[in-house]
Each structure stands twice: as C-alpha cells, then as structure tokens.
Short mmCIF file of C-alpha atoms and ligand atoms in Angstrom, two decimals:
data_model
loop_
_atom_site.label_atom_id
_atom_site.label_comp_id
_atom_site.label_asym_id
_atom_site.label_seq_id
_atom_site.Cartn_x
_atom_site.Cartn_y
_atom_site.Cartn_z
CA UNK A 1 -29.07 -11.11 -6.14
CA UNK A 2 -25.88 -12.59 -4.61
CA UNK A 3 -23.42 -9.81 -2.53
CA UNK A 4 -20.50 -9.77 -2.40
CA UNK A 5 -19.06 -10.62 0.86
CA UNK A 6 -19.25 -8.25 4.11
CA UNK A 7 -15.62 -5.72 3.95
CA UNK A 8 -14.75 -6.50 0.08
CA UNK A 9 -15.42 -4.07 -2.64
CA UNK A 10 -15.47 -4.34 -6.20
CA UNK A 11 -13.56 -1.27 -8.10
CA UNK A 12 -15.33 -0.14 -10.87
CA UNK A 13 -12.82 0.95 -14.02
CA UNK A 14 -12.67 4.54 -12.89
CA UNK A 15 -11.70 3.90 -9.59
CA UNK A 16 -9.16 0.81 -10.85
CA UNK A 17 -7.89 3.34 -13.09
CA UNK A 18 -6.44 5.62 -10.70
CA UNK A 19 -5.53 2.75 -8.13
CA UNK A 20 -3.12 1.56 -10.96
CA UNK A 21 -1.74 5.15 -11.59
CA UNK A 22 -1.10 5.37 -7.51
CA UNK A 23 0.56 1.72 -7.65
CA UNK A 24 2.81 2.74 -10.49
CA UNK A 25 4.04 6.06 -9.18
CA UNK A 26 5.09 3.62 -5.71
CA UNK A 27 6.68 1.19 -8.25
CA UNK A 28 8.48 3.75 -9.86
CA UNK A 29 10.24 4.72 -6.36
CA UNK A 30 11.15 1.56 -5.70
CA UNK A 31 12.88 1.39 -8.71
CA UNK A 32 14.75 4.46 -7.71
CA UNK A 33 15.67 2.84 -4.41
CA UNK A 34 16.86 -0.51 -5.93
CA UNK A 35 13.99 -2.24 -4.26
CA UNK A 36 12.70 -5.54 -6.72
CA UNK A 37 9.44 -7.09 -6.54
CA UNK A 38 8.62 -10.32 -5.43
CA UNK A 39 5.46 -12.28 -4.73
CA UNK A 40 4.02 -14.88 -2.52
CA UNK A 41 0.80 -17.03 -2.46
CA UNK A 42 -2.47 -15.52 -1.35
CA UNK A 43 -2.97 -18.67 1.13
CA UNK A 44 -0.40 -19.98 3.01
CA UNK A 45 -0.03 -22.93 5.86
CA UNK A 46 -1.39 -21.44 9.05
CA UNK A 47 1.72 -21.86 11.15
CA UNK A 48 3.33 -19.25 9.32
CA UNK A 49 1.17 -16.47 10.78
CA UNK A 50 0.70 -18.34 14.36
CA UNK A 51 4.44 -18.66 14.96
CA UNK A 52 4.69 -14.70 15.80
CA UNK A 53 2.18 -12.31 14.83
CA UNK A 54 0.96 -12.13 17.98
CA UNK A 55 -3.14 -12.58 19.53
CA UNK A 56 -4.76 -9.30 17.39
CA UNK A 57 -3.71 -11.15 13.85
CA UNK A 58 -4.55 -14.48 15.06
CA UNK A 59 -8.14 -13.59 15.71
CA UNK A 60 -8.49 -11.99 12.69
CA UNK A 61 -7.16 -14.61 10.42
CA UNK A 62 -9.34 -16.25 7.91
CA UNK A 63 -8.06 -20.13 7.90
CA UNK A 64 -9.51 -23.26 7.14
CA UNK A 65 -8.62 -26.66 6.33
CA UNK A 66 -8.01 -27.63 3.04
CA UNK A 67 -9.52 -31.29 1.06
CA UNK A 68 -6.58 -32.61 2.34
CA UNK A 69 -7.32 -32.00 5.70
CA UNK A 70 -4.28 -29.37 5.45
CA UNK A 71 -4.58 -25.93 7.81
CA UNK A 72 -4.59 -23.31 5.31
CA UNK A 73 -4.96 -19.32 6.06
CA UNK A 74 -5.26 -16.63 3.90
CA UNK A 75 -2.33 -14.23 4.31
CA UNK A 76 -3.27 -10.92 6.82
CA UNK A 77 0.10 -9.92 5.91
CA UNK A 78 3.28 -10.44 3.69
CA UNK A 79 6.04 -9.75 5.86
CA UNK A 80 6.22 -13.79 7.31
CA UNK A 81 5.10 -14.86 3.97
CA UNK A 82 8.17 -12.98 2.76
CA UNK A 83 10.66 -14.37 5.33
CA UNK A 84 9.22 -17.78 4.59
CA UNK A 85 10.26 -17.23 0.59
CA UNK A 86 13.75 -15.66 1.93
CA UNK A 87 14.09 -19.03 3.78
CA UNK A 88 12.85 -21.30 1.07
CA UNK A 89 14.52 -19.22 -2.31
CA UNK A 90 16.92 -16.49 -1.45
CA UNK A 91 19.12 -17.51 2.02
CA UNK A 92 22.13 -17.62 -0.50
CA UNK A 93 21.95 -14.47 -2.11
CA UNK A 94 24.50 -11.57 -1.62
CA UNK A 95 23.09 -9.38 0.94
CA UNK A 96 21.68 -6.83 1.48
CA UNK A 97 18.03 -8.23 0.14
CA UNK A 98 15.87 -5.01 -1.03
CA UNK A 99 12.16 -6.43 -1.56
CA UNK A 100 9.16 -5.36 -2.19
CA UNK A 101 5.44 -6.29 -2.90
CA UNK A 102 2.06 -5.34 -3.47
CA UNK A 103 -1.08 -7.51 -3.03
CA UNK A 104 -4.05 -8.06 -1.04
CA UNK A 105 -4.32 -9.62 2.75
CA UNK A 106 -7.08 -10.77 4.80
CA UNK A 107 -8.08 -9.72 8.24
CA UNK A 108 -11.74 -10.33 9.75
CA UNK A 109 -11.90 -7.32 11.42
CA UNK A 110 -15.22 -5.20 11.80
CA UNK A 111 -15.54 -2.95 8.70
CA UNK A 112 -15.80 0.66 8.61
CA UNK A 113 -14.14 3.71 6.21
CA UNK A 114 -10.73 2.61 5.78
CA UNK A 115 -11.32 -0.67 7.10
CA UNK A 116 -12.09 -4.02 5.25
CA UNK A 117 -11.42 -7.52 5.35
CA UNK A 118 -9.63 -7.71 1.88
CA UNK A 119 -6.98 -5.02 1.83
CA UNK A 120 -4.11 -4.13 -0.05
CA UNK A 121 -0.44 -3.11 1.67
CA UNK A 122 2.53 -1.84 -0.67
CA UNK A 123 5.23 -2.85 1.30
CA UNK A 124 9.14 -3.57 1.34
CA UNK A 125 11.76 -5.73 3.54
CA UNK A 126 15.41 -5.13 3.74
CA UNK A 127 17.54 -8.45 5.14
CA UNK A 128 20.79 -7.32 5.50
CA UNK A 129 23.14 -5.87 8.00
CA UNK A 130 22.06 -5.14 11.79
CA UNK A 131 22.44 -1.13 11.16
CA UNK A 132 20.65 1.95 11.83
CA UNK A 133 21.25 2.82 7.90
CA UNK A 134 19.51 -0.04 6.95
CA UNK A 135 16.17 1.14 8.87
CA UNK A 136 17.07 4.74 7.26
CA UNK A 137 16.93 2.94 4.05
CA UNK A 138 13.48 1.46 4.81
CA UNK A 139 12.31 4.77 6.58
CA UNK A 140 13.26 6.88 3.59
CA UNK A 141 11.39 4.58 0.95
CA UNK A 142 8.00 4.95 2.76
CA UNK A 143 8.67 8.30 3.21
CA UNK A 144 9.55 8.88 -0.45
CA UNK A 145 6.74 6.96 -1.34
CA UNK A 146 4.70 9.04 0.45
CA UNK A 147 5.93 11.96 -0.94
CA UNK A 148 5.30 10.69 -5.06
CA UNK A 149 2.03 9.88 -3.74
CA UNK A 150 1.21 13.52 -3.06
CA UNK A 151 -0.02 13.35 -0.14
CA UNK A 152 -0.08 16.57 1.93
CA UNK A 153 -0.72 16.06 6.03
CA UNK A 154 0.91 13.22 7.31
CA UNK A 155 2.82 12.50 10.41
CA UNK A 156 5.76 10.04 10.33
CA UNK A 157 6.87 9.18 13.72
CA UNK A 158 9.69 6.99 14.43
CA UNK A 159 10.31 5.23 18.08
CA UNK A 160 12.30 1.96 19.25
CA UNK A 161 10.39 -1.02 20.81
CA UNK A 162 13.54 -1.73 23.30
CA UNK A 163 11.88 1.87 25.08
CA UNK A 164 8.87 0.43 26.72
CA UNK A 165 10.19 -2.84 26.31
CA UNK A 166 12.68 -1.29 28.88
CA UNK A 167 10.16 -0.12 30.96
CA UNK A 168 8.37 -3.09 31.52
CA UNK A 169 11.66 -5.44 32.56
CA UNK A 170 12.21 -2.66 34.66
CA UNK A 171 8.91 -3.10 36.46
CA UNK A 172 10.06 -6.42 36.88
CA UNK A 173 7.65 -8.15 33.97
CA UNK A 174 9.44 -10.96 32.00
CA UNK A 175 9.56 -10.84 28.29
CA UNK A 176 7.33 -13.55 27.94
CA UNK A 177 4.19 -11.31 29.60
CA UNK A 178 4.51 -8.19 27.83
CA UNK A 179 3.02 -8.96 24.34
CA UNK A 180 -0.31 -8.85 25.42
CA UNK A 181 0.24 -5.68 27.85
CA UNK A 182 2.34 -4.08 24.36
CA UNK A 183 -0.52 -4.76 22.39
CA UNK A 184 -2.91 -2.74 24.82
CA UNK A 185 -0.91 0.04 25.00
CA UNK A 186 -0.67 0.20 21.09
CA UNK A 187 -3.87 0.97 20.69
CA UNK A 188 -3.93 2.84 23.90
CA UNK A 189 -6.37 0.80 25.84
CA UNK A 190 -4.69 1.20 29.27
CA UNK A 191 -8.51 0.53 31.03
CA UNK A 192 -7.48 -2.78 29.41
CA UNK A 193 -3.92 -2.46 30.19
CA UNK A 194 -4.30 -1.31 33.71
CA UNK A 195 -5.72 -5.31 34.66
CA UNK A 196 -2.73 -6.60 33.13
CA UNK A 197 -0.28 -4.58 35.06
CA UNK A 198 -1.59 -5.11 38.24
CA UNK A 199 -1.36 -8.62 38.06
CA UNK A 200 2.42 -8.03 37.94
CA UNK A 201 2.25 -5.74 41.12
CA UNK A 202 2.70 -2.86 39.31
CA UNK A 203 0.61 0.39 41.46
CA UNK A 204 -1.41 3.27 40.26
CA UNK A 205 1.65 5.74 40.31
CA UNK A 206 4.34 3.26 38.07
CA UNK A 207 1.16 3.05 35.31
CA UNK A 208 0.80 6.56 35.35
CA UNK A 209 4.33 7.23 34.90
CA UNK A 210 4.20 4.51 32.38
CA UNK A 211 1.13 5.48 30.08
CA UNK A 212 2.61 9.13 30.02
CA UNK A 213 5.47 7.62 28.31
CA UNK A 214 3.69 6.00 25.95
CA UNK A 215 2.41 9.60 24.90
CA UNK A 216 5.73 11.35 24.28
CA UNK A 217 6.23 12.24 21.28
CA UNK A 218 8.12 15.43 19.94
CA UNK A 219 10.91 16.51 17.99
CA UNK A 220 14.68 15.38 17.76
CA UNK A 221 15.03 17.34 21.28
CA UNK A 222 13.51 14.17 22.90
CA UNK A 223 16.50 12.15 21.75
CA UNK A 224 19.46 12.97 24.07
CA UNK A 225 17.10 11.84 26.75
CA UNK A 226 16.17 8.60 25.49
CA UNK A 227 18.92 6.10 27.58
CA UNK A 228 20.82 2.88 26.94
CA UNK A 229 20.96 1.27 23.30
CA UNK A 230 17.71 2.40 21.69
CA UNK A 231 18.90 5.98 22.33
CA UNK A 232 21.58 5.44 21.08
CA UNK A 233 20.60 3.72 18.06
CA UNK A 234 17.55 6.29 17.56
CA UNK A 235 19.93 9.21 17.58
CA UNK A 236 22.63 7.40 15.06
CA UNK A 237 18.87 6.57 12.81
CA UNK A 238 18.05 9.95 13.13
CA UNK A 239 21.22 11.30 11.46
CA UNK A 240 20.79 8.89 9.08
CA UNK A 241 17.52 10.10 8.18
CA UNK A 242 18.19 13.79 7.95
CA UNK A 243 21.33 12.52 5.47
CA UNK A 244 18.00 11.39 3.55
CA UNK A 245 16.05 14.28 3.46
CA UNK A 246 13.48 12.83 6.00
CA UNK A 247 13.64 15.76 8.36
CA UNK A 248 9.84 15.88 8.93
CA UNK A 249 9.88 12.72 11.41
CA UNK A 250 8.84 13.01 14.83
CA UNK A 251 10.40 10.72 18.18
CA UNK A 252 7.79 8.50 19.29
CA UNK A 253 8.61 6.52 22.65
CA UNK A 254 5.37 5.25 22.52
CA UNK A 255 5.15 3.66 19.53
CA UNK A 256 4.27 -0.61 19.58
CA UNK A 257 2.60 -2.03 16.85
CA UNK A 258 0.21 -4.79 16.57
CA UNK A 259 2.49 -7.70 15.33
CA UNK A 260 4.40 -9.19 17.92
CA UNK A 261 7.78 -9.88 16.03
CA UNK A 262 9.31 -6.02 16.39
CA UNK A 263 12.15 -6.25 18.09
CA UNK A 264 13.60 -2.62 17.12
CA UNK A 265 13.09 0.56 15.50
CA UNK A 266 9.24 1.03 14.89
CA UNK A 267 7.82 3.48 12.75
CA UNK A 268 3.98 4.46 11.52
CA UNK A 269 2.90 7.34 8.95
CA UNK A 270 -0.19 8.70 10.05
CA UNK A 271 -2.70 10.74 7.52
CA UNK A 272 -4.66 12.83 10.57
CA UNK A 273 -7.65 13.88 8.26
CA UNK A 274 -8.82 9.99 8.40
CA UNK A 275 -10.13 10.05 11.54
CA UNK A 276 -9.96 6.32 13.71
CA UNK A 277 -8.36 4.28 11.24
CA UNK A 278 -5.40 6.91 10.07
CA UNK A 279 -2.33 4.61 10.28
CA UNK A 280 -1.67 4.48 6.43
CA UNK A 281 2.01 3.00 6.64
CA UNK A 282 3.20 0.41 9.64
CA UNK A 283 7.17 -0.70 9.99
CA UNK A 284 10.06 -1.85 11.93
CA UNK A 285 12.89 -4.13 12.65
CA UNK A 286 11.87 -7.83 13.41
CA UNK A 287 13.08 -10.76 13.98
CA UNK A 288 11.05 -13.25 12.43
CA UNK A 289 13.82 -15.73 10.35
CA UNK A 290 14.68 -18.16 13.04
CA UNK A 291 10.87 -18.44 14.24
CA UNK A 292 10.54 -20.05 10.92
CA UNK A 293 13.09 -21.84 11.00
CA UNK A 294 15.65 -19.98 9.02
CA UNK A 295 19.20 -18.39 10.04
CA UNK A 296 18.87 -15.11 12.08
CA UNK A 297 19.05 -12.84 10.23
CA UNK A 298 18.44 -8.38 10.40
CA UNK A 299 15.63 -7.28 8.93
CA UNK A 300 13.47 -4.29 8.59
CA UNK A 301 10.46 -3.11 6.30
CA UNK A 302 6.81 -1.92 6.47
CA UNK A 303 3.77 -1.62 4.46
CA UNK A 304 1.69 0.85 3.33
CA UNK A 305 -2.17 0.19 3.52
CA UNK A 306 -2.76 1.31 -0.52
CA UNK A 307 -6.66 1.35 0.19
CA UNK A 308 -6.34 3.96 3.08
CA UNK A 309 -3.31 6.09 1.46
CA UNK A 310 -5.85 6.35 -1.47
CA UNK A 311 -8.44 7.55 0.92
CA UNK A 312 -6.53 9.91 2.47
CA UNK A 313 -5.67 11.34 -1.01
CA UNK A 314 -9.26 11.53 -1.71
CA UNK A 315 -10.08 13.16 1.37
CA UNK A 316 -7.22 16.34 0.39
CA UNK A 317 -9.04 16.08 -3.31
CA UNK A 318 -5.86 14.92 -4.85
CA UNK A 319 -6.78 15.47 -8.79
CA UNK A 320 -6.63 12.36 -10.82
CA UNK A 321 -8.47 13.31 -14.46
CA UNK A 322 -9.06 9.70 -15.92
CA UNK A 323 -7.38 8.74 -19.32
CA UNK A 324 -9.72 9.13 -22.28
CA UNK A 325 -9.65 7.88 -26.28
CA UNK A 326 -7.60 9.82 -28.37
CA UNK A 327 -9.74 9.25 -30.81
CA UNK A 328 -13.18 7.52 -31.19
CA UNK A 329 -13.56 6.19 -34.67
CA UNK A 330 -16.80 5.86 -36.23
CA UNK A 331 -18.18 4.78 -39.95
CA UNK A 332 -20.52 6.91 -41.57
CA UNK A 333 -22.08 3.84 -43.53
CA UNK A 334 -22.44 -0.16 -43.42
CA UNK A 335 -20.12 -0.45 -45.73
CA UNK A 336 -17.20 1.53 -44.98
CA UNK A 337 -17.17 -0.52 -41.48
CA UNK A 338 -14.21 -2.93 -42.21
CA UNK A 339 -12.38 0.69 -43.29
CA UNK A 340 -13.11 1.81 -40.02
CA UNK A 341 -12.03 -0.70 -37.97
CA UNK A 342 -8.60 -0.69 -40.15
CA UNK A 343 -8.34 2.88 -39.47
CA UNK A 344 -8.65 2.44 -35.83
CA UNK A 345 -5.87 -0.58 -35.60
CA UNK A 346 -3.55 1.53 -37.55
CA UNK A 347 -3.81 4.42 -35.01
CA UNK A 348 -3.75 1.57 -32.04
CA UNK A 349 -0.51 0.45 -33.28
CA UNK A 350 0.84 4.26 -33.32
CA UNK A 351 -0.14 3.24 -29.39
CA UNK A 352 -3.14 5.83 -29.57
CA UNK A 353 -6.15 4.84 -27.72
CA UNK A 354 -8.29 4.34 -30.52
CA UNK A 355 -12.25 3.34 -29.68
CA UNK A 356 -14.74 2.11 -32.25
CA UNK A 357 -18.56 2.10 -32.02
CA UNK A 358 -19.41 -1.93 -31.82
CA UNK A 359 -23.27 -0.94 -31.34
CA UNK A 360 -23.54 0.02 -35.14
CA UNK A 361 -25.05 3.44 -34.19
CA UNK A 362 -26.35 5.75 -36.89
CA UNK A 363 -23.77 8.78 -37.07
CA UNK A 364 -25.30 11.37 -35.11
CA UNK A 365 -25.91 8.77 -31.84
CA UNK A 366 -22.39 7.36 -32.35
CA UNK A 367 -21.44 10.96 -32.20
CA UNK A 368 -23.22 11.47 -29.00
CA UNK A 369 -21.46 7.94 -27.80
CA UNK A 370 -18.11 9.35 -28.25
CA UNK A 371 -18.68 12.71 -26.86
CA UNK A 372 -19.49 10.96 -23.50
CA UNK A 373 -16.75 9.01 -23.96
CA UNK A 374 -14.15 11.98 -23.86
CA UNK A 375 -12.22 11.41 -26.51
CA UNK A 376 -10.38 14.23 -27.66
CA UNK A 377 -10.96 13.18 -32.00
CA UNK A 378 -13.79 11.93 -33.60
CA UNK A 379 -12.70 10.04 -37.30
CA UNK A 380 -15.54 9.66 -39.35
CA UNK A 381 -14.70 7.32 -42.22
CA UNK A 382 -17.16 8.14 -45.21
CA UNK A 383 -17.16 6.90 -48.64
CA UNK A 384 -16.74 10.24 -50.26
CA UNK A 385 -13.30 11.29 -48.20
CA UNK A 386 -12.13 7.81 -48.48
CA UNK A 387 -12.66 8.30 -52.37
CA UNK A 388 -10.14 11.37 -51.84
CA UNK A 389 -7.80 9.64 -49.36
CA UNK A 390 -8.46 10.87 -46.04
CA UNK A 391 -11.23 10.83 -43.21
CA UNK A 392 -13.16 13.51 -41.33
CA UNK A 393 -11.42 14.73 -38.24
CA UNK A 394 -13.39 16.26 -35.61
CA UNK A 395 -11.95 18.10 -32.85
CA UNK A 396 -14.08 17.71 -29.85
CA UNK A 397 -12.98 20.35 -27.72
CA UNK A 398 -13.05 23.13 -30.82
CA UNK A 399 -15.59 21.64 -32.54
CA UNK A 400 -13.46 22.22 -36.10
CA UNK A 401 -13.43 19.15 -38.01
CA UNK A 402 -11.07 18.92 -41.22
CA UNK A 403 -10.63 16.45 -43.80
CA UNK A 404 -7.27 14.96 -43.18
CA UNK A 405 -5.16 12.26 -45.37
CA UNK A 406 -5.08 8.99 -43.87
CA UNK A 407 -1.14 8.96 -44.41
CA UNK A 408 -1.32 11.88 -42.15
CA UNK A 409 -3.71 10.76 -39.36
CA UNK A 410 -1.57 9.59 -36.74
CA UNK A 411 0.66 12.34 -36.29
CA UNK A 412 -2.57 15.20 -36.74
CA UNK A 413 -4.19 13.08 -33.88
CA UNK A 414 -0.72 12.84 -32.12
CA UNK A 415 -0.25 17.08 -32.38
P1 HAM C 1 0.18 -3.44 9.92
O1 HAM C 1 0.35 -2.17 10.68
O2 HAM C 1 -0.62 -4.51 10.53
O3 HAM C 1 1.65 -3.94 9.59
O4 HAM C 1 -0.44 -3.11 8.51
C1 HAM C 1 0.17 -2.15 7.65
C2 HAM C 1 -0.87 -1.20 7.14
O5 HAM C 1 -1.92 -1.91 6.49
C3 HAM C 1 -1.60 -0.40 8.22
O6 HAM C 1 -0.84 0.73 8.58
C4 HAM C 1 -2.87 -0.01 7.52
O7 HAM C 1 -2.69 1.15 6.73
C5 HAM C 1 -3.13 -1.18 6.58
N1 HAM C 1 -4.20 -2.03 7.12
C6 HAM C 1 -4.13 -2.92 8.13
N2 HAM C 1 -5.32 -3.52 8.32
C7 HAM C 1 -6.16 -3.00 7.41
C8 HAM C 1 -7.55 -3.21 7.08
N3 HAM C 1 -8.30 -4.10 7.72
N4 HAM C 1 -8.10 -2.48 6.06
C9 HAM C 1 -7.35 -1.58 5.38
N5 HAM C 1 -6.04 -1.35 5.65
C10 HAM C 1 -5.46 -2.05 6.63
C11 HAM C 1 1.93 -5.06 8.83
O8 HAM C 1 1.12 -5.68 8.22
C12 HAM C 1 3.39 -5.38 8.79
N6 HAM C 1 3.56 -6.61 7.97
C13 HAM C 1 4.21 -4.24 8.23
C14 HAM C 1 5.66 -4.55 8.19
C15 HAM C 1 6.38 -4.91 7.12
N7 HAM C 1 6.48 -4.55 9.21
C16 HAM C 1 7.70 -4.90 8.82
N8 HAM C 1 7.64 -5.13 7.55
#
C-alpha cells in the first residue's frame, strides 16, 4: 500500500464538508469588508521566498529544480507570492488594493497536532496608504473573521516591531544582525538568544531587562508608556480599532514573527486551548515590494492557518450537523426505474438534494440505504401510485408516509 506523504492528510467528505462551510462563512466577511480574491501558483521561482522571509522559512522550504534546470519552490506562504502578482498585474490600479486568498503552502517542518507540511492560510493584504487605519482595516477583518468563525477563547494581541527593534539599536546592534536574534526571541528561545547577544557585548543585566520586555503584554494602559513613533502609531491603531469594535485586543511589546519582512505593526490571534502550536492567525506591516523589485509601496495583511482555526473549533465542540438528502428516491420495481430517476432530476432541478439507489437494491435494503443516509424523505415510485399520479412519500423522522401527486412533490418535500 502506498502512503501518503509524512504531514499531508486526505479529508474524507465529512470533514471536506464542514472545511467548505468554515471557508465560506470567511468568504462571506470578506465580502463585507470589500476584500476580492485573488490567486497565485502553488510553485513559484525560489528567489521569491529567499529574497526576505528570513532563515526559519528558508529551511523549511520544499524547492527543487525543475527539467529545465529552473529553481522552483513550492510556496510556504502567499504574502511574497502576492506582492510578486501586485508587481507583475496590479501596480496601476487605484489604491487602496484589498486582497485576499485561500490555498495551501508548504513548510517541512516536523509534524505534530496542528502542524503539517501541507497547510492551508486564509489570508488578506491591503497596499495602500502608510496609515494606522489601514492596519485597523486588516486587524478588524481577522478579527471579524474570527468572530463568524465562532470561535470562543482567543487572544488577539497587537504590538509594533520598531519596539524591540528599538531596543536592539539601542544596545548598539546594527539592523543587519538582529533578524536572527528577532527570530529567537519570537519563539522565546533566549538560551539561544542569549549566545547571540553576547557576541554584541551585550551583559547579563541588558538581556534580562530585554527578555522581560519581550513578555509585556497587557491592556491599552501599557500604551502611554510605549515611546517614540511606534507608540505613537500603536495608540492612534488602537483608537482605530476600538472605532471597529475590536476592543478585546491586548498590547504586545513582545511580539516578532517568524518572517523577516515586518517592518511595523505586528499582530497574532492565539486560540490558548491548542496547546504548542496555538498561533491560528499571523500579521503585520511589511515591506516586501521593492525587495522584489517593485515600487515601495505600504502594505499590511495576515493569514489565518484554516487547518488550526478548525482545530481549535473542534477542540470548543463547535456543532457542525452535516448536510443530508432531502429526499432519497427509490423504485419499487425494475421497471419503474427510468420513472425514478425522472422523479429525482425533477426534484434536483427544484435544487433539492435528491439521491437515488444505483445498487438496484430490493425495497426494504434500499430503505435501510437511505435511512443511513439521513435523508429527511424517502419517494418510493411504484407502479400502482404512478397509475394514480403520485408516489409514496415517507417521512423519515415521523415515520408517516402519504401518497402524494407528483405535481405536488417538490413543494410537500420543500414544507
Ligand atoms: P505565519 O505566521 O508564518 O505568517 O503563518 C500564518 C499562520 O499559518 C500561522 O499563524 C499558523 O496558524 C499557520 N501555519 C503556519 N505554519 C503552519 C503549519 N506547518 N501547519 C499548519 N498551520 C501553519 C505568514 O505566513 C504570513 N504570510 C502572514 C502575513 C500575511 N503577514 C502579512 N501578510
């Protein structure tokens, strides 16, 4: 037996079932926010994920080269492949650009619950106008999104990469050194960190006061402290967000991220009953545009991981009831089966979900098919009501069954 390959999964049709409900309800609040879709390659040419997505994502990438001796990756992320379609499609159009996508990336990472090396992110970019209400307008779409999802206990914290960035120049480390110390104290690692800093001549007492910084987090009273231009730009977001409705956000000075291309505002959602991997929603200001080439340009966005969201829905037993047949139509005899099959077309295109035994069951196992099939009617087309103009309609739940004129079937099934 072949497997399928270590960190993919297949989804069976329950489980596709409700991932497409979840994706549409997140559709549906883009289309309230005036976000529109677009959609890039699976595979693009390596450079465009080299050029700034810093060591973690380069390690993880799956490239190779192509017959044509090309390098080729597959994409751990859209937001570059999206800047790289701004670049090559959109550069003229009015501003601001409101995007979004949804489709699978690629990481090799180890796998674990939540974690897997085909993924899915649900994400959105703004390019537009270097303002704290376009990061609101980013902010409050994940947060709204969140929100349609249903999901109950999450923690949205919201910081500004210039803070530690700050920090660091402070200590005296040039810009050009701190994306591998950043990336250490994103996920925390300061015995990993700690190396790194001391290189720079930085002692025991500046890391302490450092790493204790990248542990504040609180409410809005942490924002009159925070100094220079990310405080002030935090505390003009802030307002911004509560304009929104997003009042449950937390300050976060320690906030990173993993991609190196932040340059502002930097947000994560967090679903706490996930354990390790409970980041379901990553975003932030960037620059990324004239890396690849393109005119500078503001932009801001993030992406929801769909695969962990889902799992943190599961986890707070989130009901989703699977659709079932309306009706489930099934002939009583060989040779009433064309009428059957007529029947069930005509109640398919009155858009009911109309299923049909194809295993040519006798009655009683058909019957037995369609019960574990859930559908809510049974039709049974016999000779003898077909003689009289109508078909045997069995309520499953009730159990009644009536004989019902085939001029009246779709709106009996439709009551
Ligand atoms: P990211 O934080 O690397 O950001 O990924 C976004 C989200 O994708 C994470 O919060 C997580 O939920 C999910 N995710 C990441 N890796 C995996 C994995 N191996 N398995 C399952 N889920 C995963 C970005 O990718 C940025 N492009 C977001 C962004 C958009 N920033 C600005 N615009």
């Amino acid at each position: 037996m072949i497997q399928r390959p270590r960190g993919t999964r297949d989804f069976l049709p329950d489980e596709m079932e409700r991932r497409r409900h979840y994706e549409s309800l997140l559709r549906e609040v883009c289309r309230t926010h005036c976000f529109r879709e677009v959609a890039t390659p699976i595979f693009e040419n390596t450079e465009l994920f080299t050029a700034k997505s810093g060591p973690n994502i380069v390690d993880e990438i799956y490239s190779f080269q192509d017959k044509g001796g090309r390098e080729i990756s597959l994409r751990p992320e859209l937001t570059a492949a999206v800047m790289r379609l701004f670049i090559n499609e959109m550069s003229n159009h009015a501003r601001p650009l409101k995007l979004f996508y949804f489709g699978q990336c690629f990481r090799y990472e180890r796998p674990q619950s939540g974690r897997y090396r085909e993924f899915f992110q649900f994400g959105a970019e703004i390019i537009g106008a270097p303002n704290a209400e376009t990061d609101a307008e980013a902010i409050a779409l994940a947060h709204s999104m969140v929100k349609a999802l249903g999901l109950k206990e999450y923690v949205l914290r919201v910081g500004h990469i210039g803070i530690l960035r700050g920090e660091l120049r402070s200590m005296g480390i040039a810009d050009a050194d701190m994306a591998e110390i950043l990336q250490k104290l994103d996920k925390k690692s300061y015995d990993e960190a700690a190396p790194l800093l001391r290189r720079h001549g930085i002692d025991d007492d500046g890391m302490t006061s450092l790493f204790e910084k990248t542990q504040l987090t609180g409410g809005k009273e942490l924002l009159p402290g925070i100094e220079g231009e990310p405080g002030e730009y935090l505390r003009e977001l802030f307002g911004f967000l509560e304009a929104y409705g997003v009042d449950d956000v937390l300050v976060d000075i320690g906030t990173v991220r993993g991609l190196d291309y932040y340059t502002g505002v930097v947000f994560e959602i967090e679903a706490p009953g996930l354990g390790a991997e409970k980041q379901v929603c990553g975003g932030g200001s960037y620059t990324l545009s004239e890396v690849l080439g393109g005119e500078p340009v503001f932009s801001t966005g993030f992406a929801i991981g769909f695969d962990r969201i889902l799992l943190a829905l599961e986890k707070e037993d989130h009901p989703y009831t699977a659709r079932v047949p309306d009706a489930f139509v099934i002939a009583a005899s060989e040779d009433v089966r064309p009428e059957g099959l007529r029947i069930a077309s005509m109640l398919r295109q009155a858009g009911l979900g109309a299923d049909v035994d194809l295993m040519r069951r006798k009655v009683s196992k058909a019957m037995k098919a369609a019960s574990s099939s859930g559908a809510r009617y049974v039709v049974i087309v016999g000779s003898k009501d077909l003689a009289q103009g109508g078909v045997t309609v069995r309520d499953m739940q009730s159990g009644d069954q009536e004989l019902v004129p085939l001029d009246g079937l779709v709106s009996h099934l439709q009551s």
